[in-house]
Short mmCIF file of N, CA and C in Angstrom, two decimals:
data_model
loop_
_atom_site.label_atom_id
_atom_site.label_comp_id
_atom_site.label_asym_id
_atom_site.label_seq_id
_atom_site.Cartn_x
_atom_site.Cartn_y
_atom_site.Cartn_z
N MET A 1 -60.86 92.93 28.01
CA MET A 1 -60.69 91.56 27.57
C MET A 1 -62.06 90.97 27.24
N ASP A 2 -62.07 90.18 26.22
CA ASP A 2 -63.28 89.51 25.78
C ASP A 2 -63.71 88.48 26.83
N SER A 3 -65.02 88.32 27.03
CA SER A 3 -65.52 87.37 28.04
C SER A 3 -65.19 85.92 27.68
N THR A 4 -65.08 85.62 26.39
CA THR A 4 -64.72 84.26 25.97
C THR A 4 -63.28 83.95 26.38
N VAL A 5 -62.38 84.89 26.19
CA VAL A 5 -60.97 84.70 26.55
C VAL A 5 -60.87 84.54 28.07
N THR A 6 -61.60 85.34 28.81
CA THR A 6 -61.59 85.24 30.27
C THR A 6 -62.11 83.88 30.71
N GLY A 7 -63.15 83.40 30.07
CA GLY A 7 -63.70 82.08 30.40
C GLY A 7 -62.70 80.97 30.12
N VAL A 8 -62.02 81.05 28.99
CA VAL A 8 -61.02 80.04 28.62
C VAL A 8 -59.87 80.07 29.64
N ILE A 9 -59.40 81.25 30.01
CA ILE A 9 -58.31 81.37 30.98
C ILE A 9 -58.73 80.79 32.32
N LEU A 10 -59.96 81.04 32.73
CA LEU A 10 -60.48 80.51 34.00
C LEU A 10 -60.56 78.98 33.96
N ILE A 11 -61.03 78.43 32.86
CA ILE A 11 -61.13 76.97 32.72
C ILE A 11 -59.73 76.34 32.74
N VAL A 12 -58.78 76.92 32.02
CA VAL A 12 -57.41 76.40 32.00
C VAL A 12 -56.81 76.46 33.40
N ALA A 13 -57.05 77.53 34.13
CA ALA A 13 -56.53 77.67 35.49
C ALA A 13 -57.13 76.61 36.41
N LEU A 14 -58.44 76.38 36.31
CA LEU A 14 -59.08 75.37 37.16
C LEU A 14 -58.59 73.96 36.83
N VAL A 15 -58.45 73.64 35.56
CA VAL A 15 -57.93 72.32 35.16
C VAL A 15 -56.49 72.16 35.64
N GLY A 16 -55.69 73.17 35.50
CA GLY A 16 -54.30 73.13 35.97
C GLY A 16 -54.23 72.92 37.47
N TYR A 17 -55.07 73.61 38.21
CA TYR A 17 -55.10 73.45 39.66
C TYR A 17 -55.53 72.03 40.05
N ALA A 18 -56.52 71.49 39.35
CA ALA A 18 -56.99 70.13 39.65
C ALA A 18 -55.88 69.11 39.39
N ILE A 19 -55.16 69.25 38.29
CA ILE A 19 -54.07 68.33 37.98
C ILE A 19 -52.96 68.45 39.02
N PHE A 20 -52.62 69.67 39.38
CA PHE A 20 -51.59 69.90 40.41
C PHE A 20 -52.02 69.30 41.74
N SER A 21 -53.27 69.48 42.11
CA SER A 21 -53.78 68.98 43.38
C SER A 21 -53.71 67.46 43.45
N VAL A 22 -54.12 66.76 42.40
CA VAL A 22 -54.07 65.30 42.37
C VAL A 22 -52.63 64.82 42.45
N ALA A 23 -51.75 65.43 41.68
CA ALA A 23 -50.34 65.03 41.69
C ALA A 23 -49.73 65.26 43.08
N HIS A 24 -50.06 66.37 43.70
CA HIS A 24 -49.54 66.67 45.04
C HIS A 24 -50.04 65.65 46.07
N LYS A 25 -51.33 65.28 46.00
CA LYS A 25 -51.88 64.29 46.93
C LYS A 25 -51.20 62.94 46.74
N GLN A 26 -50.96 62.54 45.50
CA GLN A 26 -50.29 61.27 45.24
C GLN A 26 -48.87 61.28 45.78
N LYS A 27 -48.16 62.38 45.57
CA LYS A 27 -46.78 62.47 46.05
C LYS A 27 -46.73 62.45 47.57
N ALA A 28 -47.64 63.19 48.21
CA ALA A 28 -47.70 63.20 49.68
C ALA A 28 -48.09 61.83 50.21
N GLY A 29 -49.03 61.17 49.53
CA GLY A 29 -49.46 59.82 49.92
C GLY A 29 -48.32 58.83 49.81
N ALA A 30 -47.54 58.93 48.74
CA ALA A 30 -46.40 58.03 48.56
C ALA A 30 -45.37 58.23 49.66
N LYS A 31 -45.13 59.47 50.03
CA LYS A 31 -44.17 59.77 51.10
C LYS A 31 -44.66 59.20 52.43
N ASN A 32 -45.94 59.40 52.73
CA ASN A 32 -46.51 58.87 53.98
C ASN A 32 -46.52 57.35 53.98
N ALA A 33 -46.79 56.75 52.83
CA ALA A 33 -46.87 55.29 52.74
C ALA A 33 -45.52 54.64 53.00
N GLN A 34 -44.44 55.32 52.64
CA GLN A 34 -43.10 54.76 52.82
C GLN A 34 -42.78 54.54 54.30
N SER A 35 -43.42 55.28 55.19
CA SER A 35 -43.16 55.12 56.62
C SER A 35 -43.65 53.76 57.13
N GLY A 36 -44.67 53.20 56.48
CA GLY A 36 -45.20 51.90 56.89
C GLY A 36 -46.15 51.96 58.07
N GLU A 37 -46.43 53.15 58.56
CA GLU A 37 -47.31 53.31 59.73
C GLU A 37 -48.72 52.79 59.45
N ASP A 38 -49.29 53.16 58.33
CA ASP A 38 -50.65 52.70 58.01
C ASP A 38 -50.68 51.21 57.69
N LYS A 39 -49.61 50.69 57.09
CA LYS A 39 -49.53 49.25 56.82
C LYS A 39 -49.54 48.48 58.14
N ALA A 40 -48.86 49.01 59.14
CA ALA A 40 -48.84 48.39 60.46
C ALA A 40 -50.22 48.42 61.10
N ARG A 41 -50.98 49.49 60.84
CA ARG A 41 -52.35 49.58 61.36
C ARG A 41 -53.24 48.48 60.77
N VAL A 42 -53.04 48.18 59.49
CA VAL A 42 -53.81 47.13 58.82
C VAL A 42 -53.47 45.77 59.43
N ARG A 43 -52.18 45.51 59.64
CA ARG A 43 -51.76 44.24 60.25
C ARG A 43 -52.35 44.11 61.66
N ALA A 44 -52.29 45.18 62.45
CA ALA A 44 -52.82 45.14 63.82
C ALA A 44 -54.32 44.87 63.81
N LEU A 45 -55.03 45.47 62.89
CA LEU A 45 -56.48 45.24 62.79
C LEU A 45 -56.77 43.78 62.48
N LEU A 46 -56.00 43.19 61.57
CA LEU A 46 -56.21 41.79 61.22
C LEU A 46 -55.83 40.87 62.38
N GLU A 47 -54.78 41.21 63.10
CA GLU A 47 -54.38 40.39 64.25
C GLU A 47 -55.46 40.38 65.32
N LYS A 48 -56.19 41.50 65.47
CA LYS A 48 -57.31 41.56 66.42
C LYS A 48 -58.46 40.65 65.99
N THR A 49 -58.59 40.47 64.69
CA THR A 49 -59.72 39.72 64.14
C THR A 49 -59.58 38.22 64.35
N PHE A 50 -58.36 37.71 64.24
CA PHE A 50 -58.15 36.27 64.33
C PHE A 50 -57.98 35.82 65.77
N PRO A 51 -58.66 34.75 66.16
CA PRO A 51 -58.60 34.28 67.54
C PRO A 51 -57.24 33.71 67.92
N GLU A 52 -56.50 33.21 66.96
CA GLU A 52 -55.19 32.64 67.24
C GLU A 52 -54.19 33.22 66.27
N GLU A 53 -52.93 33.05 66.59
CA GLU A 53 -51.89 33.59 65.73
C GLU A 53 -51.78 32.72 64.47
N VAL A 54 -52.04 33.32 63.33
CA VAL A 54 -51.94 32.61 62.06
C VAL A 54 -51.06 33.43 61.12
N PRO A 55 -50.21 32.78 60.33
CA PRO A 55 -49.39 33.54 59.38
C PRO A 55 -50.26 34.04 58.21
N PHE A 56 -50.06 35.30 57.84
CA PHE A 56 -50.80 35.87 56.71
C PHE A 56 -50.05 37.06 56.16
N THR A 57 -50.41 37.45 54.96
CA THR A 57 -49.91 38.67 54.32
C THR A 57 -51.06 39.68 54.34
N PRO A 58 -50.87 40.84 55.00
CA PRO A 58 -51.96 41.83 55.07
C PRO A 58 -52.02 42.72 53.84
N ILE A 59 -53.23 43.03 53.41
CA ILE A 59 -53.44 43.94 52.28
C ILE A 59 -54.61 44.87 52.62
N TYR A 60 -54.45 46.14 52.26
CA TYR A 60 -55.51 47.14 52.43
C TYR A 60 -56.16 47.36 51.08
N VAL A 61 -57.49 47.36 51.07
CA VAL A 61 -58.24 47.52 49.82
C VAL A 61 -59.31 48.59 50.00
N HIS A 62 -59.38 49.51 49.05
CA HIS A 62 -60.50 50.45 48.98
C HIS A 62 -61.06 50.36 47.58
N MET A 63 -62.38 50.20 47.49
CA MET A 63 -63.04 50.13 46.19
C MET A 63 -64.18 51.13 46.14
N SER A 64 -64.32 51.79 45.01
CA SER A 64 -65.44 52.68 44.74
C SER A 64 -66.22 52.07 43.59
N LEU A 65 -67.43 51.62 43.86
CA LEU A 65 -68.22 50.94 42.84
C LEU A 65 -69.53 51.66 42.60
N GLY A 66 -69.95 51.71 41.35
CA GLY A 66 -71.23 52.30 40.99
C GLY A 66 -71.08 53.32 39.89
N ARG A 67 -72.18 53.56 39.22
CA ARG A 67 -72.17 54.55 38.13
C ARG A 67 -72.81 55.85 38.58
N HIS A 68 -74.09 55.78 38.92
CA HIS A 68 -74.81 56.99 39.31
C HIS A 68 -74.63 57.27 40.79
N THR A 69 -74.72 56.22 41.59
CA THR A 69 -74.46 56.33 43.02
C THR A 69 -73.22 55.51 43.30
N VAL A 70 -72.19 56.15 43.83
CA VAL A 70 -70.93 55.46 44.10
C VAL A 70 -70.91 55.01 45.56
N ASN A 71 -70.65 53.72 45.76
CA ASN A 71 -70.50 53.16 47.10
C ASN A 71 -69.03 52.88 47.35
N HIS A 72 -68.58 53.15 48.56
CA HIS A 72 -67.19 52.94 48.93
C HIS A 72 -67.10 51.77 49.89
N TYR A 73 -66.13 50.88 49.63
CA TYR A 73 -65.92 49.69 50.45
C TYR A 73 -64.46 49.64 50.86
N THR A 74 -64.22 49.36 52.13
CA THR A 74 -62.86 49.25 52.63
C THR A 74 -62.69 47.91 53.31
N TYR A 75 -61.62 47.21 52.93
CA TYR A 75 -61.36 45.87 53.47
C TYR A 75 -59.90 45.73 53.86
N ALA A 76 -59.68 44.84 54.80
CA ALA A 76 -58.35 44.34 55.11
C ALA A 76 -58.36 42.87 54.71
N LEU A 77 -57.36 42.45 53.97
CA LEU A 77 -57.28 41.07 53.52
C LEU A 77 -56.14 40.37 54.23
N ALA A 78 -56.38 39.13 54.60
CA ALA A 78 -55.32 38.27 55.13
C ALA A 78 -55.12 37.15 54.11
N VAL A 79 -54.05 37.24 53.36
CA VAL A 79 -53.77 36.29 52.30
C VAL A 79 -52.96 35.13 52.88
N GLN A 80 -53.45 33.92 52.66
CA GLN A 80 -52.79 32.72 53.17
C GLN A 80 -52.62 31.70 52.04
N PRO A 81 -51.58 31.87 51.21
CA PRO A 81 -51.38 30.97 50.07
C PRO A 81 -51.16 29.52 50.48
N GLU A 82 -50.47 29.30 51.59
CA GLU A 82 -50.18 27.92 52.01
C GLU A 82 -51.44 27.17 52.41
N LYS A 83 -52.49 27.88 52.79
CA LYS A 83 -53.77 27.25 53.16
C LYS A 83 -54.81 27.40 52.05
N ASP A 84 -54.44 28.07 50.96
CA ASP A 84 -55.38 28.35 49.87
C ASP A 84 -56.65 29.02 50.38
N GLN A 85 -56.44 30.07 51.21
CA GLN A 85 -57.61 30.81 51.68
C GLN A 85 -57.29 32.30 51.79
N LEU A 86 -58.35 33.07 51.71
CA LEU A 86 -58.28 34.52 51.75
C LEU A 86 -59.33 35.02 52.74
N TRP A 87 -58.87 35.65 53.82
CA TRP A 87 -59.79 36.25 54.78
C TRP A 87 -60.11 37.67 54.32
N VAL A 88 -61.37 38.03 54.34
CA VAL A 88 -61.82 39.37 53.96
C VAL A 88 -62.50 39.98 55.19
N VAL A 89 -61.97 41.11 55.64
CA VAL A 89 -62.50 41.77 56.83
C VAL A 89 -62.93 43.18 56.43
N SER A 90 -64.20 43.50 56.62
CA SER A 90 -64.63 44.87 56.33
C SER A 90 -64.05 45.78 57.41
N VAL A 91 -63.74 47.01 57.03
CA VAL A 91 -63.09 47.95 57.94
C VAL A 91 -63.99 49.15 58.13
N GLY A 92 -64.20 49.52 59.39
CA GLY A 92 -64.95 50.72 59.73
C GLY A 92 -64.00 51.76 60.32
N LYS A 93 -64.47 52.99 60.42
CA LYS A 93 -63.63 54.06 60.93
C LYS A 93 -64.46 54.99 61.79
N GLU A 94 -63.91 55.35 62.93
CA GLU A 94 -64.49 56.36 63.80
C GLU A 94 -63.37 57.29 64.20
N GLY A 95 -63.39 58.52 63.74
CA GLY A 95 -62.26 59.42 63.98
C GLY A 95 -61.05 58.85 63.28
N ASP A 96 -59.97 58.65 64.03
CA ASP A 96 -58.77 58.03 63.48
C ASP A 96 -58.68 56.54 63.78
N MET A 97 -59.66 56.02 64.52
CA MET A 97 -59.66 54.61 64.90
C MET A 97 -60.26 53.74 63.80
N LEU A 98 -59.55 52.68 63.45
CA LEU A 98 -60.07 51.68 62.53
C LEU A 98 -60.55 50.50 63.36
N TYR A 99 -61.65 49.90 62.95
CA TYR A 99 -62.13 48.73 63.67
C TYR A 99 -62.62 47.69 62.67
N PRO A 100 -62.44 46.40 63.03
CA PRO A 100 -62.88 45.35 62.12
C PRO A 100 -64.39 45.17 62.15
N GLY A 101 -64.95 44.92 60.99
CA GLY A 101 -66.38 44.63 60.88
C GLY A 101 -66.55 43.15 60.62
N LYS A 102 -67.55 42.83 59.83
CA LYS A 102 -67.81 41.43 59.49
C LYS A 102 -66.64 40.87 58.68
N SER A 103 -66.38 39.58 58.89
CA SER A 103 -65.33 38.93 58.14
C SER A 103 -65.84 37.61 57.58
N PHE A 104 -65.21 37.16 56.51
CA PHE A 104 -65.51 35.86 55.95
C PHE A 104 -64.27 35.35 55.25
N VAL A 105 -64.26 34.06 54.98
CA VAL A 105 -63.10 33.45 54.33
C VAL A 105 -63.52 32.85 52.99
N LEU A 106 -62.66 33.04 52.01
CA LEU A 106 -62.83 32.42 50.70
C LEU A 106 -61.78 31.33 50.59
N LYS A 107 -62.22 30.10 50.31
CA LYS A 107 -61.31 28.97 50.19
C LYS A 107 -61.40 28.42 48.78
N LEU A 108 -60.25 28.10 48.22
CA LEU A 108 -60.21 27.59 46.85
C LEU A 108 -61.10 26.37 46.68
N LYS A 109 -61.07 25.45 47.64
CA LYS A 109 -61.81 24.20 47.48
C LYS A 109 -63.33 24.39 47.46
N THR A 110 -63.84 25.50 48.01
CA THR A 110 -65.29 25.71 48.04
C THR A 110 -65.79 26.61 46.91
N LEU A 111 -64.87 27.24 46.18
CA LEU A 111 -65.27 28.14 45.10
C LEU A 111 -65.59 27.36 43.82
N GLY A 112 -66.48 27.93 43.02
CA GLY A 112 -66.80 27.34 41.72
C GLY A 112 -65.80 27.78 40.67
N SER A 113 -65.51 29.10 40.64
CA SER A 113 -64.55 29.62 39.68
C SER A 113 -64.05 30.98 40.15
N VAL A 114 -62.93 31.40 39.54
CA VAL A 114 -62.30 32.68 39.88
C VAL A 114 -61.89 33.36 38.58
N TYR A 115 -62.28 34.63 38.45
CA TYR A 115 -61.81 35.46 37.33
C TYR A 115 -60.77 36.41 37.90
N PHE A 116 -59.62 36.52 37.22
CA PHE A 116 -58.55 37.39 37.71
C PHE A 116 -57.85 38.07 36.54
N SER A 117 -57.61 39.37 36.66
CA SER A 117 -56.84 40.11 35.66
C SER A 117 -56.04 41.21 36.36
N VAL A 118 -54.89 41.53 35.77
CA VAL A 118 -54.02 42.60 36.31
C VAL A 118 -53.71 43.56 35.18
N SER A 119 -53.75 44.85 35.49
CA SER A 119 -53.36 45.87 34.53
C SER A 119 -52.43 46.85 35.24
N LYS A 120 -51.82 47.73 34.47
CA LYS A 120 -50.94 48.76 35.05
C LYS A 120 -51.47 50.13 34.66
N ASP A 121 -51.35 51.08 35.61
CA ASP A 121 -51.74 52.44 35.30
C ASP A 121 -50.57 53.15 34.61
N LYS A 122 -50.72 54.42 34.33
CA LYS A 122 -49.69 55.18 33.61
C LYS A 122 -48.38 55.26 34.39
N ALA A 123 -48.48 55.19 35.73
CA ALA A 123 -47.28 55.26 36.57
C ALA A 123 -46.64 53.89 36.76
N GLY A 124 -47.23 52.85 36.18
CA GLY A 124 -46.66 51.51 36.30
C GLY A 124 -47.11 50.74 37.52
N LYS A 125 -48.06 51.29 38.27
CA LYS A 125 -48.57 50.58 39.44
C LYS A 125 -49.64 49.59 38.99
N ARG A 126 -49.65 48.44 39.65
CA ARG A 126 -50.58 47.37 39.25
C ARG A 126 -51.93 47.50 39.94
N LEU A 127 -52.96 47.10 39.22
CA LEU A 127 -54.33 47.05 39.71
C LEU A 127 -54.92 45.73 39.25
N SER A 128 -55.50 44.99 40.18
CA SER A 128 -56.11 43.72 39.79
C SER A 128 -57.62 43.78 39.97
N ASP A 129 -58.29 42.99 39.19
CA ASP A 129 -59.73 42.80 39.30
C ASP A 129 -59.95 41.31 39.50
N THR A 130 -60.58 40.95 40.61
CA THR A 130 -60.81 39.54 40.92
C THR A 130 -62.28 39.35 41.26
N VAL A 131 -62.90 38.33 40.67
CA VAL A 131 -64.30 38.02 40.95
C VAL A 131 -64.37 36.54 41.34
N PHE A 132 -65.04 36.29 42.44
CA PHE A 132 -65.20 34.93 42.95
C PHE A 132 -66.63 34.46 42.70
N TYR A 133 -66.77 33.22 42.22
CA TYR A 133 -68.07 32.65 41.90
C TYR A 133 -68.29 31.36 42.68
N ASP A 134 -69.57 31.05 42.94
CA ASP A 134 -69.90 29.78 43.59
C ASP A 134 -70.02 28.68 42.54
N GLN A 135 -70.43 27.50 42.95
CA GLN A 135 -70.53 26.34 42.05
C GLN A 135 -71.56 26.55 40.94
N ASP A 136 -72.57 27.40 41.18
CA ASP A 136 -73.62 27.66 40.19
C ASP A 136 -73.32 28.88 39.32
N ARG A 137 -72.09 29.37 39.40
CA ARG A 137 -71.62 30.52 38.63
C ARG A 137 -72.29 31.83 39.05
N ASN A 138 -72.73 31.90 40.29
CA ASN A 138 -73.25 33.14 40.85
C ASN A 138 -72.11 33.90 41.50
N LYS A 139 -72.06 35.20 41.26
CA LYS A 139 -70.98 36.00 41.83
C LYS A 139 -71.12 36.06 43.34
N ILE A 140 -70.03 35.75 44.04
CA ILE A 140 -70.00 35.82 45.49
C ILE A 140 -69.47 37.17 45.93
N PHE A 141 -68.35 37.58 45.30
CA PHE A 141 -67.64 38.76 45.78
C PHE A 141 -66.65 39.21 44.72
N ASN A 142 -66.33 40.50 44.69
CA ASN A 142 -65.27 40.96 43.82
C ASN A 142 -64.34 41.89 44.58
N LEU A 143 -63.09 41.94 44.15
CA LEU A 143 -62.05 42.74 44.79
C LEU A 143 -61.21 43.47 43.77
N GLU A 144 -60.74 44.65 44.15
CA GLU A 144 -59.75 45.39 43.36
C GLU A 144 -58.57 45.64 44.28
N VAL A 145 -57.45 45.01 43.99
CA VAL A 145 -56.25 45.17 44.81
C VAL A 145 -55.23 45.98 44.03
N LYS A 146 -54.61 46.96 44.71
CA LYS A 146 -53.63 47.84 44.08
C LYS A 146 -52.30 47.77 44.83
N ASP A 147 -51.23 48.13 44.12
CA ASP A 147 -49.91 48.23 44.73
C ASP A 147 -49.85 49.37 45.76
N PHE A 148 -50.62 50.42 45.51
CA PHE A 148 -50.50 51.63 46.31
C PHE A 148 -51.88 52.25 46.51
N GLU A 149 -52.25 52.45 47.76
CA GLU A 149 -53.49 53.15 48.11
C GLU A 149 -53.10 54.42 48.84
N TYR A 150 -53.71 55.53 48.49
CA TYR A 150 -53.39 56.78 49.19
C TYR A 150 -54.66 57.56 49.50
N ARG A 151 -54.52 58.48 50.44
CA ARG A 151 -55.65 59.30 50.91
C ARG A 151 -55.96 60.37 49.87
N GLU A 152 -56.73 59.99 48.88
CA GLU A 152 -57.04 60.96 47.84
C GLU A 152 -58.30 61.76 48.15
N ASP A 153 -59.14 61.25 49.05
CA ASP A 153 -60.34 61.96 49.45
C ASP A 153 -60.81 61.44 50.81
N ARG A 154 -61.94 61.87 51.27
CA ARG A 154 -62.41 61.48 52.61
C ARG A 154 -62.80 60.01 52.71
N PHE A 155 -62.91 59.32 51.60
CA PHE A 155 -63.28 57.91 51.61
C PHE A 155 -62.06 56.99 51.65
N HIS A 156 -60.91 57.49 51.27
CA HIS A 156 -59.66 56.72 51.30
C HIS A 156 -58.94 57.09 52.59
N TRP A 157 -58.83 56.12 53.50
CA TRP A 157 -58.39 56.43 54.86
C TRP A 157 -56.90 56.26 55.11
N LEU A 158 -56.20 55.47 54.31
CA LEU A 158 -54.82 55.14 54.61
C LEU A 158 -53.90 55.34 53.41
N ASP A 159 -52.62 55.53 53.72
CA ASP A 159 -51.57 55.57 52.71
C ASP A 159 -50.78 54.27 52.87
N VAL A 160 -50.96 53.35 51.93
CA VAL A 160 -50.31 52.04 52.04
C VAL A 160 -49.62 51.70 50.73
N TYR A 161 -48.31 51.53 50.82
CA TYR A 161 -47.50 51.08 49.68
C TYR A 161 -47.28 49.59 49.90
N GLN A 162 -47.84 48.75 49.02
CA GLN A 162 -47.86 47.31 49.28
C GLN A 162 -47.55 46.45 48.06
N PRO A 163 -46.51 46.76 47.28
CA PRO A 163 -46.24 45.95 46.09
C PRO A 163 -45.85 44.50 46.41
N GLU A 164 -45.09 44.28 47.49
CA GLU A 164 -44.72 42.90 47.85
C GLU A 164 -45.95 42.12 48.28
N GLU A 165 -46.77 42.73 49.11
CA GLU A 165 -47.99 42.08 49.58
C GLU A 165 -48.95 41.81 48.42
N ALA A 166 -49.07 42.80 47.52
CA ALA A 166 -49.94 42.64 46.36
C ALA A 166 -49.43 41.50 45.47
N SER A 167 -48.13 41.36 45.35
CA SER A 167 -47.56 40.28 44.54
C SER A 167 -47.96 38.91 45.09
N VAL A 168 -47.98 38.76 46.41
CA VAL A 168 -48.42 37.51 47.03
C VAL A 168 -49.88 37.23 46.65
N PHE A 169 -50.72 38.26 46.74
CA PHE A 169 -52.13 38.12 46.36
C PHE A 169 -52.25 37.77 44.87
N PHE A 170 -51.54 38.50 44.01
CA PHE A 170 -51.62 38.28 42.57
C PHE A 170 -51.22 36.85 42.21
N GLN A 171 -50.12 36.37 42.80
CA GLN A 171 -49.67 35.01 42.50
C GLN A 171 -50.71 33.98 42.93
N MET A 172 -51.29 34.18 44.12
CA MET A 172 -52.30 33.23 44.59
C MET A 172 -53.54 33.27 43.69
N MET A 173 -53.97 34.45 43.29
CA MET A 173 -55.16 34.56 42.44
C MET A 173 -54.90 34.02 41.03
N GLU A 174 -53.70 34.20 40.49
CA GLU A 174 -53.37 33.60 39.19
C GLU A 174 -53.49 32.09 39.27
N ARG A 175 -53.00 31.51 40.34
CA ARG A 175 -53.08 30.06 40.52
C ARG A 175 -54.53 29.63 40.69
N TRP A 176 -55.30 30.37 41.49
CA TRP A 176 -56.71 30.03 41.69
C TRP A 176 -57.48 30.10 40.38
N ALA A 177 -57.24 31.16 39.59
CA ALA A 177 -57.95 31.33 38.32
C ALA A 177 -57.57 30.22 37.34
N ALA A 178 -56.32 29.74 37.40
CA ALA A 178 -55.90 28.64 36.53
C ALA A 178 -56.55 27.32 36.96
N GLN A 179 -56.69 27.14 38.27
CA GLN A 179 -57.28 25.90 38.78
C GLN A 179 -58.81 25.90 38.69
N LYS A 180 -59.41 27.06 38.79
CA LYS A 180 -60.88 27.17 38.75
C LYS A 180 -61.27 28.26 37.75
N PRO A 181 -61.03 28.02 36.46
CA PRO A 181 -61.33 29.07 35.47
C PRO A 181 -62.83 29.34 35.36
N LEU A 182 -63.14 30.54 34.96
CA LEU A 182 -64.53 30.94 34.76
C LEU A 182 -65.04 30.29 33.48
N LYS A 183 -66.01 29.41 33.61
CA LYS A 183 -66.56 28.70 32.46
C LYS A 183 -67.78 29.46 31.93
N PRO A 184 -68.06 29.31 30.63
CA PRO A 184 -69.24 29.98 30.07
C PRO A 184 -70.52 29.49 30.75
N LYS A 185 -71.50 30.38 30.78
CA LYS A 185 -72.80 30.01 31.38
C LYS A 185 -73.44 28.89 30.55
N LYS A 186 -74.11 28.01 31.25
CA LYS A 186 -74.81 26.92 30.58
C LYS A 186 -76.10 27.46 29.96
N LYS A 187 -76.38 26.99 28.74
CA LYS A 187 -77.61 27.40 28.08
C LYS A 187 -78.78 26.60 28.65
N LYS A 188 -79.91 27.27 28.80
CA LYS A 188 -81.09 26.61 29.37
C LYS A 188 -81.93 25.97 28.31
#
């Protein structure tokens, strides 16, 4: 056999294996997420964070940001539309234990503006991009919230299917972005 043909067959086999592997991980993640076990872990982590019992909608967020060096961020969100606030809690992991890190709250009344957009992937799952700005139009924080998070690699820790919870977040952010739209930068 020609070495070029062998190389092509090897490349096709590796690409096929990679596609199969990703599809298998997504399917296994979806099955695990349906149990709700990891979603309950997120709620329990948030309940530990708050000093008193407060009503909230829990959301798990994992973001990978960067071009050359990729940084991974994991958060638990406590969405409170009735109070117009969003608690953001960084999440750490030791073994299988999740623990809350630093937390802060974003309140509509203190923000300068909010940028929000939602798109759908090929499977129809929603992904949002939200950026929060202060009164001087400086970026405070950004978030990517998805309907479904799964353990695709060592940086993604949980399998969470959260379309209802994500809908609560999306509705609140749509309202925030309408009330505090991102205005063009002022010319100096």
